Coordinates of N, CA and C in Angstrom, one line a residue:
M1 N 33.8 24.1 38.1 CA 34.1 24.0 36.7 C 35.4 24.6 36.4
T2 N 36.3 23.8 35.7 CA 37.6 24.3 35.3 C 37.5 25.2 34.1
A3 N 38.5 26.0 33.9 CA 38.5 26.9 32.7 C 38.5 26.2 31.4
S4 N 39.2 25.0 31.4 CA 39.2 24.2 30.2 C 37.9 23.6 29.8
S5 N 37.1 23.3 30.8 CA 35.8 22.7 30.5 C 34.7 23.7 30.2
A6 N 34.9 25.0 30.6 CA 33.8 26.0 30.4 C 33.4 26.1 28.9
P7 N 34.3 26.2 28.0 CA 33.9 26.4 26.6 C 33.0 25.2 26.1
D8 N 33.4 24.0 26.5 CA 32.6 22.9 26.1 C 31.2 22.9 26.7
S9 N 31.1 23.3 28.0 CA 29.9 23.5 28.7 C 29.0 24.5 28.0
T10 N 29.5 25.6 27.6 CA 28.8 26.7 26.9 C 28.3 26.2 25.6
R11 N 29.1 25.5 24.9 CA 28.7 24.9 23.6 C 27.6 23.9 23.7
E12 N 27.6 23.1 24.7 CA 26.6 22.1 24.9 C 25.3 22.8 25.3
R13 N 25.4 23.9 26.1 CA 24.1 24.6 26.4 C 23.5 25.3 25.2
I14 N 24.4 25.8 24.3 CA 23.9 26.3 23.0 C 23.2 25.3 22.2
V15 N 23.8 24.1 22.1 CA 23.3 23.0 21.3 C 21.9 22.6 21.9
G16 N 21.9 22.4 23.2 CA 20.6 22.0 23.9 C 19.5 23.1 23.6
A17 N 19.8 24.3 23.8 CA 18.8 25.4 23.6 C 18.4 25.4 22.1
A18 N 19.4 25.2 21.2 CA 19.0 25.3 19.8 C 18.1 24.1 19.4
K19 N 18.3 23.0 20.0 CA 17.5 21.8 19.7 C 16.0 22.1 20.0
T20 N 15.8 22.7 21.2 CA 14.4 23.1 21.6 C 13.9 24.2 20.7
E21 N 14.7 25.2 20.4 CA 14.3 26.3 19.5 C 13.9 25.9 18.1
F22 N 14.7 25.0 17.5 CA 14.5 24.6 16.2 C 13.3 23.7 16.1
S23 N 13.1 22.9 17.1 CA 11.9 22.0 17.2 C 10.6 22.8 17.2
R24 N 10.6 23.8 18.0 CA 9.4 24.6 18.1 C 9.1 25.5 16.9
Y25 N 10.2 26.2 16.4 CA 10.0 27.2 15.4 C 10.5 27.0 14.0
G26 N 11.3 25.9 13.8 CA 11.9 25.6 12.6 C 13.2 26.5 12.4
I27 N 13.7 26.4 11.2 CA 15.0 27.1 11.0 C 14.7 28.6 10.8
A28 N 13.8 28.9 9.9 CA 13.5 30.3 9.6 C 12.9 31.1 10.8
G29 N 12.1 30.4 11.6 CA 11.5 31.0 12.8 C 12.3 31.1 14.0
A30 N 13.4 30.3 14.1 CA 14.3 30.2 15.2 C 15.0 31.6 15.4
R31 N 15.2 32.0 16.6 CA 15.9 33.2 16.9 C 17.2 32.9 17.6
V32 N 18.3 33.4 17.1 CA 19.6 33.2 17.8 C 19.6 33.9 19.1
D33 N 19.0 35.1 19.3 CA 19.0 35.7 20.5 C 18.2 34.9 21.6
R34 N 17.2 34.2 21.2 CA 16.5 33.4 22.2 C 17.4 32.2 22.6
I35 N 18.0 31.6 21.6 CA 19.0 30.5 21.9 C 20.0 30.9 22.8
A36 N 20.6 32.1 22.6 CA 21.7 32.6 23.5 C 21.1 32.9 24.9
R37 N 20.0 33.4 25.0 CA 19.4 33.7 26.3 C 19.1 32.4 27.1
E38 N 18.6 31.4 26.4 CA 18.3 30.1 27.0 C 19.6 29.4 27.4
A39 N 20.6 29.6 26.6 CA 21.9 29.0 26.9 C 22.8 29.8 27.9
R40 N 22.2 30.9 28.3 CA 22.9 31.8 29.3 C 24.3 32.3 28.7
T41 N 24.2 32.7 27.5 CA 25.4 33.3 26.8 C 25.0 34.4 25.9
S42 N 25.9 34.8 25.0 CA 25.6 35.9 24.1 C 25.5 35.4 22.7
K43 N 24.8 36.2 21.8 CA 24.8 35.9 20.4 C 26.2 35.8 19.8
E44 N 27.1 36.7 20.3 CA 28.4 36.6 19.7 C 29.1 35.3 20.0
R45 N 28.8 34.8 21.2 CA 29.4 33.5 21.6 C 28.8 32.4 20.7
V46 N 27.5 32.4 20.5 CA 26.9 31.4 19.6 C 27.6 31.4 18.2
Y47 N 27.8 32.6 17.7 CA 28.4 32.7 16.3 C 29.9 32.4 16.4
A48 N 30.5 32.4 17.6 CA 31.9 32.0 17.7 C 32.0 30.5 17.5
Y49 N 31.0 29.8 17.9 CA 31.0 28.3 17.8 C 30.4 27.9 16.4
F50 N 29.4 28.6 16.0 CA 28.7 28.2 14.8 C 28.6 29.4 13.9
R51 N 29.0 29.3 12.6 CA 29.1 30.5 11.8 C 27.8 31.1 11.4
S52 N 26.7 30.3 11.4 CA 25.4 30.8 11.0 C 24.3 29.9 11.7
K53 N 23.1 30.4 11.7 CA 22.0 29.7 12.2 C 21.8 28.4 11.5
Q54 N 22.0 28.4 10.2 CA 21.9 27.2 9.4 C 22.9 26.1 9.8
A55 N 24.2 26.6 10.1 CA 25.2 25.7 10.5 C 24.9 25.1 11.8
L56 N 24.3 25.9 12.7 CA 23.9 25.4 14.0 C 22.8 24.3 13.9
Y57 N 21.8 24.6 13.0 CA 20.8 23.6 12.8 C 21.4 22.3 12.2
A58 N 22.3 22.4 11.2 CA 22.9 21.3 10.6 C 23.6 20.4 11.7
F59 N 24.3 21.1 12.6 CA 25.0 20.3 13.7 C 24.0 19.6 14.6
V60 N 23.0 20.3 15.0 CA 22.0 19.7 15.9 C 21.2 18.6 15.2
A61 N 20.9 18.8 13.9 CA 20.2 17.7 13.2 C 21.1 16.5 13.0
G62 N 22.3 16.7 12.7 CA 23.3 15.6 12.5 C 23.5 14.8 13.8
R63 N 23.5 15.5 14.9 CA 23.6 14.8 16.1 C 22.4 14.0 16.4
E64 N 21.2 14.5 16.1 CA 20.0 13.8 16.3 C 19.9 12.6 15.4
L65 N 20.3 12.7 14.1 CA 20.3 11.6 13.2 C 21.2 10.5 13.7
A66 N 22.3 10.8 14.3 CA 23.2 9.8 14.9 C 22.5 9.1 16.1
A67 N 21.8 9.9 16.9 CA 21.1 9.4 18.1 C 20.0 8.4 17.6
V68 N 19.3 8.8 16.6 CA 18.2 7.9 16.1 C 18.8 6.6 15.6
A69 N 19.9 6.7 14.9 CA 20.6 5.5 14.3 C 21.0 4.6 15.5
E70 N 21.5 5.1 16.5 CA 22.0 4.4 17.7 C 20.8 3.7 18.4
A71 N 19.7 4.5 18.6 CA 18.6 4.0 19.4 C 17.8 3.0 18.6
T72 N 17.7 3.0 17.3 CA 16.8 2.2 16.5 C 17.5 1.0 15.8
R73 N 18.8 1.1 15.6 CA 19.6 0.0 15.0 C 19.0 -0.7 13.8
L74 N 19.4 -0.2 12.7 CA 18.9 -0.9 11.4 C 19.4 -2.3 11.4
D75 N 18.5 -3.2 11.2 CA 18.8 -4.6 10.9 C 18.2 -5.1 9.6
P76 N 19.0 -5.2 8.5 CA 18.4 -5.5 7.2 C 17.7 -6.8 7.2
A77 N 18.0 -7.7 8.1 CA 17.3 -9.0 8.2 C 16.0 -9.0 8.9
D78 N 15.7 -7.8 9.5 CA 14.5 -7.7 10.3 C 14.0 -6.2 10.1
L79 N 13.6 -5.8 8.9 CA 13.1 -4.5 8.7 C 11.8 -4.2 9.4
P80 N 10.9 -5.2 9.6 CA 9.7 -4.9 10.4 C 10.1 -4.4 11.8
G81 N 11.1 -5.1 12.4 CA 11.5 -4.8 13.8 C 12.1 -3.4 13.8
Y82 N 12.9 -3.1 12.8 CA 13.5 -1.7 12.7 C 12.4 -0.7 12.6
A83 N 11.3 -0.9 11.8 CA 10.2 0.0 11.7 C 9.5 0.2 13.0
G84 N 9.4 -0.8 13.8 CA 8.8 -0.7 15.1 C 9.6 0.1 16.0
R85 N 10.9 0.0 15.9 CA 11.8 0.8 16.8 C 11.7 2.3 16.4
L86 N 11.7 2.5 15.1 CA 11.5 3.9 14.7 C 10.2 4.5 15.2
F87 N 9.1 3.8 15.0 CA 7.8 4.2 15.5 C 7.9 4.5 17.0
D88 N 8.5 3.6 17.8 CA 8.6 3.8 19.2 C 9.4 5.1 19.6
Y89 N 10.6 5.2 18.9 CA 11.5 6.3 19.2 C 10.8 7.7 19.0
F90 N 10.2 7.8 17.8 CA 9.6 9.1 17.5 C 8.2 9.4 18.2
T91 N 7.5 8.3 18.5 CA 6.3 8.4 19.3 C 6.6 8.9 20.7
A92 N 7.8 8.5 21.2 CA 8.2 8.9 22.6 C 8.8 10.3 22.5
H93 N 9.4 10.7 21.3 CA 10.0 12.0 21.2 C 9.5 12.7 20.0
P94 N 8.3 13.2 20.0 CA 7.8 13.8 18.8 C 8.5 15.1 18.5
E95 N 9.0 15.8 19.5 CA 9.8 17.0 19.3 C 11.0 16.8 18.4
R96 N 11.6 15.6 18.5 CA 12.8 15.3 17.7 C 12.4 15.0 16.3
F97 N 11.2 14.4 16.1 CA 10.7 14.3 14.7 C 10.4 15.6 14.1
R98 N 9.8 16.5 14.9 CA 9.6 17.9 14.3 C 10.9 18.6 14.0
L99 N 11.9 18.4 14.8 CA 13.2 18.9 14.5 C 13.8 18.5 13.2
M100 N 13.7 17.2 12.9 CA 14.1 16.7 11.6 C 13.2 17.1 10.5
G101 N 11.9 17.2 10.8 CA 11.0 17.6 9.7 C 11.2 19.0 9.2
W102 N 11.5 19.9 10.1 CA 11.8 21.3 9.7 C 12.9 21.3 8.6
G103 N 13.9 20.5 8.8 CA 15.0 20.5 7.8 C 14.5 20.0 6.5
R104 N 13.7 19.0 6.5 CA 13.2 18.4 5.2 C 12.3 19.5 4.5
L105 N 11.6 20.3 5.3 CA 10.7 21.3 4.7 C 11.5 22.5 4.2
E106 N 12.4 23.0 5.0 CA 13.0 24.3 4.7 C 14.3 24.1 3.9
L107 N 14.9 22.9 3.9 CA 16.1 22.7 3.2 C 15.9 21.6 2.1
A108 N 14.7 21.7 1.5 CA 14.3 20.6 0.6 C 15.3 20.4 -0.6
E109 N 16.0 21.5 -0.9 CA 17.0 21.4 -2.0 C 18.3 20.7 -1.6
M110 N 18.5 20.4 -0.3 CA 19.7 19.8 0.1 C 19.5 18.3 0.3
S111 N 20.5 17.6 0.0 CA 20.6 16.1 0.2 C 21.2 15.9 1.6
L112 N 20.8 14.7 2.2 CA 21.4 14.3 3.5 C 22.9 14.2 3.3
L113 N 23.3 13.9 2.0 CA 24.7 13.7 1.8 C 25.5 15.0 1.7
D114 N 24.7 16.1 1.7 CA 25.3 17.4 1.8 C 25.6 17.9 3.2
G115 N 25.2 17.0 4.2 CA 25.4 17.4 5.6 C 26.8 17.1 6.1
D116 N 27.0 17.2 7.4 CA 28.3 17.0 7.9 C 28.7 15.5 7.8
E117 N 29.9 15.2 8.3 CA 30.5 13.9 8.1 C 29.6 12.8 8.8
A118 N 29.1 13.2 10.0 CA 28.3 12.2 10.8 C 27.0 11.9 10.1
T119 N 26.4 12.9 9.5 CA 25.1 12.7 8.7 C 25.4 11.8 7.5
R120 N 26.4 12.2 6.7 CA 26.7 11.4 5.5 C 27.0 10.0 5.9
G121 N 27.8 9.8 7.0 CA 28.2 8.5 7.4 C 27.0 7.6 7.8
A122 N 26.0 8.2 8.5 CA 24.9 7.5 9.0 C 24.1 7.0 7.8
V123 N 23.9 7.9 6.8 CA 23.1 7.5 5.6 C 23.8 6.4 4.8
L124 N 25.1 6.6 4.5 CA 25.9 5.7 3.7 C 26.0 4.3 4.4
S125 N 26.1 4.3 5.7 CA 26.2 3.1 6.4 C 24.9 2.3 6.2
K126 N 23.7 2.9 6.3 CA 22.5 2.2 6.2 C 22.3 1.6 4.7
V127 N 22.7 2.4 3.8 CA 22.6 2.0 2.4 C 23.6 0.8 2.2
R128 N 24.7 0.9 2.7 CA 25.7 -0.2 2.6 C 25.2 -1.5 3.3
Q129 N 24.6 -1.4 4.5 CA 24.1 -2.5 5.2 C 23.0 -3.2 4.3
L130 N 22.1 -2.4 3.7 CA 21.0 -3.0 2.9 C 21.6 -3.7 1.7
R131 N 22.6 -3.1 1.1 CA 23.2 -3.7 -0.1 C 23.9 -5.0 0.2
E132 N 24.6 -5.0 1.4 CA 25.2 -6.3 1.8 C 24.2 -7.4 2.1
A133 N 23.0 -7.0 2.7 CA 22.0 -7.9 2.9 C 21.4 -8.5 1.6
Q134 N 21.4 -7.7 0.6 CA 20.9 -8.2 -0.7 C 22.0 -9.2 -1.3
E135 N 23.2 -8.9 -1.1 CA 24.3 -9.8 -1.6 C 24.3 -11.1 -0.9
S136 N 23.9 -11.1 0.4 CA 23.9 -12.3 1.2 C 22.6 -13.1 1.1
G137 N 21.6 -12.6 0.3 CA 20.4 -13.3 0.2 C 19.4 -13.0 1.3
Q138 N 19.6 -12.0 2.1 CA 18.6 -11.7 3.2 C 17.6 -10.7 2.7
L139 N 17.8 -10.0 1.6 CA 16.8 -9.0 1.1 C 16.8 -9.1 -0.4
D140 N 15.6 -9.0 -0.9 CA 15.3 -9.1 -2.3 C 16.2 -8.1 -3.1
P141 N 17.1 -8.6 -4.0 CA 18.1 -7.7 -4.6 C 17.5 -6.8 -5.7
A142 N 16.2 -7.0 -6.1 CA 15.6 -6.2 -7.1 C 15.2 -4.8 -6.5
W143 N 15.1 -4.7 -5.2 CA 14.8 -3.4 -4.6 C 16.1 -2.6 -4.6
D144 N 16.0 -1.3 -4.9 CA 17.1 -0.4 -4.7 C 17.2 -0.1 -3.2
P145 N 18.4 -0.2 -2.6 CA 18.5 0.1 -1.1 C 18.0 1.4 -0.7
V146 N 18.1 2.4 -1.6 CA 17.6 3.8 -1.3 C 16.1 3.7 -1.2
D147 N 15.4 3.0 -2.1 CA 14.0 2.8 -2.0 C 13.5 2.1 -0.7
V148 N 14.3 1.1 -0.4 CA 13.9 0.3 0.8 C 14.0 1.2 2.1
L149 N 15.1 2.0 2.2 CA 15.3 2.9 3.3 C 14.2 3.9 3.4
T150 N 13.9 4.5 2.3 CA 12.9 5.6 2.2 C 11.5 5.0 2.6
L151 N 11.1 3.9 2.0 CA 9.8 3.3 2.2 C 9.6 2.9 3.7
V152 N 10.6 2.3 4.3 CA 10.5 1.9 5.7 C 10.4 3.1 6.6
D153 N 11.2 4.1 6.3 CA 11.1 5.3 7.2 C 9.8 6.0 7.0
Q154 N 9.2 6.1 5.8 CA 7.9 6.7 5.6 C 6.8 6.0 6.3
I155 N 6.8 4.6 6.2 CA 5.8 3.9 6.9 C 5.9 4.0 8.4
A156 N 7.1 3.9 8.9 CA 7.3 4.0 10.3 C 6.9 5.3 11.0
T157 N 7.0 6.4 10.2 CA 6.6 7.7 10.7 C 5.3 8.2 10.2
A158 N 4.6 7.4 9.5 CA 3.3 7.9 8.9 C 2.4 8.5 9.8
W159 N 2.2 8.0 11.0 CA 1.3 8.5 12.0 C 1.7 9.8 12.6
L160 N 3.0 10.1 12.5 CA 3.5 11.4 13.0 C 3.4 12.5 11.9
T161 N 3.4 12.1 10.6 CA 3.2 13.1 9.6 C 1.8 13.4 9.3
R162 N 0.9 12.4 9.5 CA -0.5 12.5 9.3 C -1.3 12.6 10.6
T163 N -1.1 13.7 11.3 CA -1.8 13.9 12.6 C -3.3 14.0 12.4
D164 N -3.7 14.5 11.2 CA -5.1 14.6 10.9 C -5.7 13.2 10.9
M165 N -5.0 12.2 10.3 CA -5.6 10.8 10.3 C -5.4 10.2 11.6
A166 N -4.5 10.6 12.4 CA -4.4 10.1 13.8 C -5.6 10.4 14.6
A167 N -6.1 11.6 14.3 CA -7.4 12.0 15.0 C -8.5 11.2 14.5
V168 N -8.6 10.9 13.2 CA -9.6 10.1 12.7 C -9.5 8.7 13.3
A169 N -8.3 8.1 13.3 CA -8.1 6.8 13.9 C -8.6 6.7 15.4
A170 N -8.4 7.8 16.1 CA -8.8 7.8 17.5 C -10.3 7.7 17.6
Q171 N -11.1 8.1 16.6 CA -12.5 8.0 16.7 C -13.1 6.8 15.9
L172 N -12.5 6.4 14.8 CA -13.1 5.4 14.0 C -12.4 4.1 13.9
A173 N -11.1 4.0 14.3 CA -10.4 2.7 14.2 C -11.0 1.7 15.1
R174 N -11.0 0.4 14.6 CA -11.5 -0.7 15.5 C -10.8 -0.7 16.8
D175 N -9.5 -0.4 16.8 CA -8.7 -0.3 18.0 C -8.0 1.0 17.9
P176 N -8.4 2.0 18.7 CA -7.8 3.3 18.5 C -6.4 3.5 19.2
G177 N -6.0 2.5 19.9 CA -4.7 2.6 20.7 C -3.5 2.7 19.8
T178 N -2.4 3.3 20.5 CA -1.1 3.4 19.8 C -0.5 2.1 19.5
A179 N -0.8 1.1 20.3 CA -0.2 -0.3 20.0 C -0.8 -0.8 18.7
A180 N -2.0 -0.5 18.4 CA -2.6 -0.9 17.1 C -2.0 -0.2 15.9
R181 N -1.7 1.1 16.1 CA -1.0 1.8 15.0 C 0.4 1.2 14.8
R182 N 1.0 0.9 15.9 CA 2.4 0.3 15.7 C 2.3 -1.0 15.0
A183 N 1.3 -1.8 15.4 CA 1.2 -3.1 14.8 C 0.9 -3.0 13.3
A184 N 0.2 -2.0 12.9 CA -0.1 -1.8 11.5 C 1.2 -1.4 10.7
V185 N 2.0 -0.6 11.4 CA 3.3 -0.2 10.8 C 4.2 -1.4 10.6
V186 N 4.3 -2.2 11.6 CA 5.2 -3.4 11.5 C 4.7 -4.4 10.5
E187 N 3.4 -4.6 10.4 CA 2.8 -5.5 9.5 C 2.9 -5.0 8.1
G188 N 2.8 -3.7 7.9 CA 3.0 -3.1 6.5 C 4.4 -3.3 6.0
V189 N 5.3 -3.1 6.9 CA 6.7 -3.3 6.4 C 7.0 -4.8 6.3
R190 N 6.4 -5.6 7.1 CA 6.6 -7.1 7.0 C 6.1 -7.6 5.7
R191 N 5.0 -7.1 5.2 CA 4.5 -7.5 3.9 C 5.4 -7.1 2.7
L192 N 6.0 -6.0 2.9 CA 6.9 -5.5 1.8 C 8.3 -6.2 2.0
F193 N 8.8 -6.3 3.2 CA 10.1 -6.8 3.5 C 10.1 -7.7 4.7
P194 N 9.6 -9.0 4.5 CA 9.5 -9.9 5.7 C 10.9 -10.1 6.3
A195 N 10.9 -10.4 7.6 CA 12.1 -10.7 8.3 C 12.7 -12.0 7.6
A196 N 14.1 -12.0 7.5 CA 14.8 -13.1 6.8 C 14.5 -14.4 7.6
A197 N 14.3 -15.4 6.8 CA 14.1 -16.8 7.4 C 15.4 -17.6 7.3
G198 N 15.4 -18.7 7.8 CA 16.5 -19.6 7.7 C 16.6 -20.2 6.4
D199 N 17.5 -21.2 6.2 CA 17.6 -21.8 4.9 C 16.3 -22.4 4.4
G200 N 16.0 -22.1 3.2 CA 14.8 -22.6 2.6 C 13.6 -21.7 2.7
G201 N 13.7 -20.6 3.5 CA 12.6 -19.7 3.7 C 12.7 -18.6 2.7
P202 N 11.7 -17.7 2.6 CA 11.6 -16.7 1.6 C 12.7 -15.6 1.9
V203 N 13.1 -15.0 0.9 CA 14.0 -13.8 1.0 C 13.2 -12.7 1.6
A204 N 13.9 -11.8 2.4 CA 13.2 -10.6 2.9 C 12.8 -9.8 1.7
G205 N 11.6 -9.3 1.7 CA 11.1 -8.6 0.5 C 10.1 -9.4 -0.3
T206 N 9.8 -10.7 0.1 CA 8.8 -11.5 -0.5 C 7.9 -12.0 0.6
A207 N 6.6 -12.0 0.4 CA 5.7 -12.6 1.4 C 5.6 -14.1 1.1
D208 N 5.1 -14.8 2.1 CA 4.9 -16.2 2.0 C 4.1 -16.5 0.7
G209 N 4.6 -17.4 -0.1 CA 3.8 -17.8 -1.3 C 4.0 -16.8 -2.5
E210 N 5.0 -15.9 -2.4 CA 5.2 -15.0 -3.5 C 6.6 -15.2 -4.1
V211 N 6.7 -14.8 -5.4 CA 8.0 -14.7 -6.0 C 8.4 -13.3 -5.9
G212 N 9.6 -13.1 -5.3 CA 10.1 -11.8 -5.1 C 10.5 -11.1 -6.4
R213 N 10.8 -9.8 -6.4 CA 11.2 -9.1 -7.5 C 12.5 -9.7 -8.1
G214 N 13.3 -10.3 -7.3 CA 14.5 -10.9 -7.8 C 14.3 -12.3 -8.3
G215 N 13.1 -12.8 -8.2 CA 12.8 -14.2 -8.7 C 12.9 -15.3 -7.7
K216 N 13.0 -15.0 -6.4 CA 13.1 -16.0 -5.4 C 11.7 -16.3 -4.9
V217 N 11.4 -17.6 -4.6 CA 10.0 -18.0 -4.3 C 9.8 -18.2 -2.9
G218 N 8.7 -17.7 -2.4 CA 8.3 -17.9 -1.0 C 7.8 -19.3 -0.7
R219 N 7.3 -19.5 0.5 CA 7.0 -20.9 0.9 C 5.7 -21.4 0.1
G220 N 4.8 -20.5 -0.2 CA 3.5 -21.0 -0.8 C 3.5 -21.2 -2.3
G221 N 4.5 -20.7 -3.0 CA 4.6 -20.9 -4.4 C 3.8 -20.0 -5.3
G222 N 3.2 -19.0 -4.8 CA 2.4 -18.0 -5.6 C 3.3 -17.1 -6.3
V223 N 2.7 -16.2 -7.1 CA 3.4 -15.2 -7.9 C 3.4 -13.8 -7.2
G224 N 4.5 -13.2 -6.9 CA 4.6 -11.9 -6.3 C 4.8 -10.9 -7.4
R225 N 5.3 -9.7 -7.0 CA 5.4 -8.6 -7.9 C 6.5 -8.8 -8.9
G226 N 7.4 -9.7 -8.7 CA 8.5 -10.0 -9.7 C 8.2 -11.1 -10.6
G227 N 7.0 -11.9 -10.3 CA 6.7 -13.1 -11.1 C 6.1 -12.7 -12.4
G228 N 6.1 -13.7 -13.3 CA 5.4 -13.5 -14.6 C 4.2 -14.3 -14.7
G229 N 3.4 -14.0 -15.7 CA 2.2 -14.8 -16.0 C 1.0 -14.4 -15.1

């Protein structure tokens, strides 16, 4: 290892150890001395890279948010597919979901827009993509993009937040398997925001036979949440 690469290596060890520590104990429960010990460095070196424990968490969480965005790829024309990818990602990596969850719990007064540049950029990019999809007719324009993003994320991660109901599903669901829970997530999002169809199909956000909130009619001609009468 060269002298020039050593600081970066130390920093990455700190970030890796912090990711594990925050996932297990949250922000308040995390100990910088444990992070330093796991990273084979000193507390002083940790604080040389990150001014506080909160700043270290913000960096780790921002990096994870970017990783989620890269792995799951928001597609406004196929929100059910996006929900399925979120489900898959966090089902495979529950410790990463816990990492993000601690921030929502302990930093509830903070907005994602208060985070670092990468975090703000990830959020703003998703909102912009959804708005552009509305402008191009791929998504019902009556939905606020922020509502769309929040609802899809909540549905996709519902089984991770409701571990009590996951135990109930394991005993009482007609199909207790993970695939069935994933199918329910995808179908729930599809009914709210169906994948965009070709010319003449319903706008995403309206089910077949429904009128969307923006007044566009699905294939069956029924009245949806935006219809009158």
